[in-house]
């Protein structure tokens, strides 16, 4: 392992994540996506994330949302979108750039 690789790993482990989850009320799919995301964040990003949950029934989406639920990773760059109930942990981790693609 080189020094720069080790520094990159340390920096990745200190990055703060800003996540936005769009849901449609309290439907089972929306609740499942929220529960899945919270479990993933607590397991892999504990203390390093902010999660904003937006109910499209109560707030006009700011982002171009074409499906619900949609998770948007706004930070760190690059921005990513993950559509679905987030039950596939591996896909969510790849979408959040927490595991190599």
PDB file of C-alpha atoms in Angstrom:
ATOM      1  CA  UNK A   1       0.000   0.000   0.000  1.00  0.00           C
ATOM      2  CA  UNK A   2       1.286   3.428  -0.874  1.00  0.00           C
ATOM      3  CA  UNK A   3       0.985   6.493   1.322  1.00  0.00           C
ATOM      4  CA  UNK A   4      -1.406   8.217  -1.102  1.00  0.00           C
ATOM      5  CA  UNK A   5      -3.696   5.160  -1.128  1.00  0.00           C
ATOM      6  CA  UNK A   6      -3.732   5.116   2.661  1.00  0.00           C
ATOM      7  CA  UNK A   7      -4.523   8.846   2.715  1.00  0.00           C
ATOM      8  CA  UNK A   8      -7.362   8.307   0.228  1.00  0.00           C
ATOM      9  CA  UNK A   9      -8.845   5.574   2.439  1.00  0.00           C
ATOM     10  CA  UNK A  10      -8.600   7.811   5.526  1.00  0.00           C
ATOM     11  CA  UNK A  11     -10.184  10.734   3.658  1.00  0.00           C
ATOM     12  CA  UNK A  12     -13.014   8.518   2.419  1.00  0.00           C
ATOM     13  CA  UNK A  13     -13.684   7.377   5.977  1.00  0.00           C
ATOM     14  CA  UNK A  14     -13.959  11.007   7.144  1.00  0.00           C
ATOM     15  CA  UNK A  15     -16.200  12.337   4.350  1.00  0.00           C
ATOM     16  CA  UNK A  16     -19.596  13.620   5.356  1.00  0.00           C
ATOM     17  CA  UNK A  17     -22.556  12.477   3.287  1.00  0.00           C
ATOM     18  CA  UNK A  18     -25.600  14.575   2.513  1.00  0.00           C
ATOM     19  CA  UNK A  19     -28.497  12.393   1.424  1.00  0.00           C
ATOM     20  CA  UNK A  20     -31.998  13.274   0.297  1.00  0.00           C
ATOM     21  CA  UNK A  21     -34.698  10.610   0.204  1.00  0.00           C
ATOM     22  CA  UNK A  22     -37.932  11.261  -1.653  1.00  0.00           C
ATOM     23  CA  UNK A  23     -40.886   9.188  -0.442  1.00  0.00           C
ATOM     24  CA  UNK A  24     -44.631   9.125  -1.050  1.00  0.00           C
ATOM     25  CA  UNK A  25     -46.289   9.409   2.331  1.00  0.00           C
ATOM     26  CA  UNK A  26     -46.177   6.401   4.612  1.00  0.00           C
ATOM     27  CA  UNK A  27     -46.658   3.688   2.025  1.00  0.00           C
ATOM     28  CA  UNK A  28     -45.028   0.350   2.835  1.00  0.00           C
ATOM     29  CA  UNK A  29     -42.472   0.898   0.050  1.00  0.00           C
ATOM     30  CA  UNK A  30     -41.584   4.347   1.362  1.00  0.00           C
ATOM     31  CA  UNK A  31     -41.246   3.088   4.940  1.00  0.00           C
ATOM     32  CA  UNK A  32     -39.141   0.132   3.797  1.00  0.00           C
ATOM     33  CA  UNK A  33     -36.804   2.455   1.900  1.00  0.00           C
ATOM     34  CA  UNK A  34     -36.411   4.717   4.923  1.00  0.00           C
ATOM     35  CA  UNK A  35     -35.740   1.804   7.276  1.00  0.00           C
ATOM     36  CA  UNK A  36     -33.241   0.249   4.864  1.00  0.00           C
ATOM     37  CA  UNK A  37     -31.427   3.524   4.375  1.00  0.00           C
ATOM     38  CA  UNK A  38     -31.233   4.271   8.097  1.00  0.00           C
ATOM     39  CA  UNK A  39     -29.801   0.797   8.751  1.00  0.00           C
ATOM     40  CA  UNK A  40     -27.177   1.247   6.017  1.00  0.00           C
ATOM     41  CA  UNK A  41     -26.244   4.724   7.224  1.00  0.00           C
ATOM     42  CA  UNK A  42     -25.871   3.595  10.829  1.00  0.00           C
ATOM     43  CA  UNK A  43     -23.750   0.623   9.778  1.00  0.00           C
ATOM     44  CA  UNK A  44     -21.476   2.382   7.289  1.00  0.00           C
ATOM     45  CA  UNK A  45     -21.736   6.150   7.878  1.00  0.00           C
ATOM     46  CA  UNK A  46     -22.416   6.499  11.571  1.00  0.00           C
ATOM     47  CA  UNK A  47     -21.977  10.119  12.611  1.00  0.00           C
ATOM     48  CA  UNK A  48     -20.978  11.183   9.086  1.00  0.00           C
ATOM     49  CA  UNK A  49     -24.279  11.724   7.328  1.00  0.00           C
ATOM     50  CA  UNK A  50     -27.241  14.032   7.132  1.00  0.00           C
ATOM     51  CA  UNK A  51     -30.487  12.607   5.843  1.00  0.00           C
ATOM     52  CA  UNK A  52     -33.322  14.760   4.572  1.00  0.00           C
ATOM     53  CA  UNK A  53     -36.584  12.926   3.951  1.00  0.00           C
ATOM     54  CA  UNK A  54     -39.006  14.663   1.620  1.00  0.00           C
ATOM     55  CA  UNK A  55     -42.604  13.534   1.272  1.00  0.00           C
ATOM     56  CA  UNK A  56     -43.713  14.406  -2.260  1.00  0.00           C
ATOM     57  CA  UNK A  57     -47.335  14.556  -1.042  1.00  0.00           C
ATOM     58  CA  UNK A  58     -46.442  17.521   1.165  1.00  0.00           C
ATOM     59  CA  UNK A  59     -43.542  19.225  -0.632  1.00  0.00           C
ATOM     60  CA  UNK A  60     -42.838  19.922  -4.274  1.00  0.00           C
ATOM     61  CA  UNK A  61     -39.620  18.078  -5.189  1.00  0.00           C
ATOM     62  CA  UNK A  62     -36.682  20.322  -6.015  1.00  0.00           C
ATOM     63  CA  UNK A  63     -34.935  17.632  -8.005  1.00  0.00           C
ATOM     64  CA  UNK A  64     -36.286  16.030 -11.159  1.00  0.00           C
ATOM     65  CA  UNK A  65     -37.881  12.983  -9.575  1.00  0.00           C
ATOM     66  CA  UNK A  66     -39.341  10.378 -11.901  1.00  0.00           C
ATOM     67  CA  UNK A  67     -39.905   7.533  -9.432  1.00  0.00           C
ATOM     68  CA  UNK A  68     -40.510   7.111  -5.735  1.00  0.00           C
ATOM     69  CA  UNK A  69     -38.655   6.284  -3.583  1.00  0.00           C
ATOM     70  CA  UNK A  70     -35.538   7.997  -4.874  1.00  0.00           C
ATOM     71  CA  UNK A  71     -32.359   8.540  -2.901  1.00  0.00           C
ATOM     72  CA  UNK A  72     -30.036  11.331  -3.994  1.00  0.00           C
ATOM     73  CA  UNK A  73     -26.486  11.445  -2.728  1.00  0.00           C
ATOM     74  CA  UNK A  74     -25.673  15.127  -3.000  1.00  0.00           C
ATOM     75  CA  UNK A  75     -22.318  15.040  -1.224  1.00  0.00           C
ATOM     76  CA  UNK A  76     -19.620  13.939  -1.577  1.00  0.00           C
ATOM     77  CA  UNK A  77     -19.407  14.353  -5.328  1.00  0.00           C
ATOM     78  CA  UNK A  78     -20.375  12.967  -7.739  1.00  0.00           C
ATOM     79  CA  UNK A  79     -24.106  13.204  -7.190  1.00  0.00           C
ATOM     80  CA  UNK A  80     -25.864   9.860  -7.527  1.00  0.00           C
ATOM     81  CA  UNK A  81     -29.484   8.712  -7.684  1.00  0.00           C
ATOM     82  CA  UNK A  82     -30.720   5.394  -6.447  1.00  0.00           C
ATOM     83  CA  UNK A  83     -34.295   4.427  -7.259  1.00  0.00           C
ATOM     84  CA  UNK A  84     -36.201   1.726  -5.420  1.00  0.00           C
ATOM     85  CA  UNK A  85     -36.895   0.550  -1.904  1.00  0.00           C
ATOM     86  CA  UNK A  86     -33.153   0.397  -1.065  1.00  0.00           C
ATOM     87  CA  UNK A  87     -33.471  -3.191   0.155  1.00  0.00           C
ATOM     88  CA  UNK A  88     -30.458  -4.303  -1.890  1.00  0.00           C
ATOM     89  CA  UNK A  89     -27.687  -3.192   0.450  1.00  0.00           C
ATOM     90  CA  UNK A  90     -24.905  -3.932  -2.027  1.00  0.00           C
ATOM     91  CA  UNK A  91     -26.456  -1.729  -4.722  1.00  0.00           C
ATOM     92  CA  UNK A  92     -27.000   1.074  -2.241  1.00  0.00           C
ATOM     93  CA  UNK A  93     -23.393   0.843  -1.047  1.00  0.00           C
ATOM     94  CA  UNK A  94     -22.195   1.010  -4.651  1.00  0.00           C
ATOM     95  CA  UNK A  95     -24.502   3.960  -5.313  1.00  0.00           C
ATOM     96  CA  UNK A  96     -23.090   5.757  -2.312  1.00  0.00           C
ATOM     97  CA  UNK A  97     -19.554   4.944  -3.470  1.00  0.00           C
ATOM     98  CA  UNK A  98     -18.881   3.043  -0.249  1.00  0.00           C
ATOM     99  CA  UNK A  99     -17.672  -0.019  -2.137  1.00  0.00           C
ATOM    100  CA  UNK A 100     -15.773  -0.178  -5.419  1.00  0.00           C
ATOM    101  CA  UNK A 101     -17.816  -0.504  -8.612  1.00  0.00           C
TER     102      UNK A 101
END
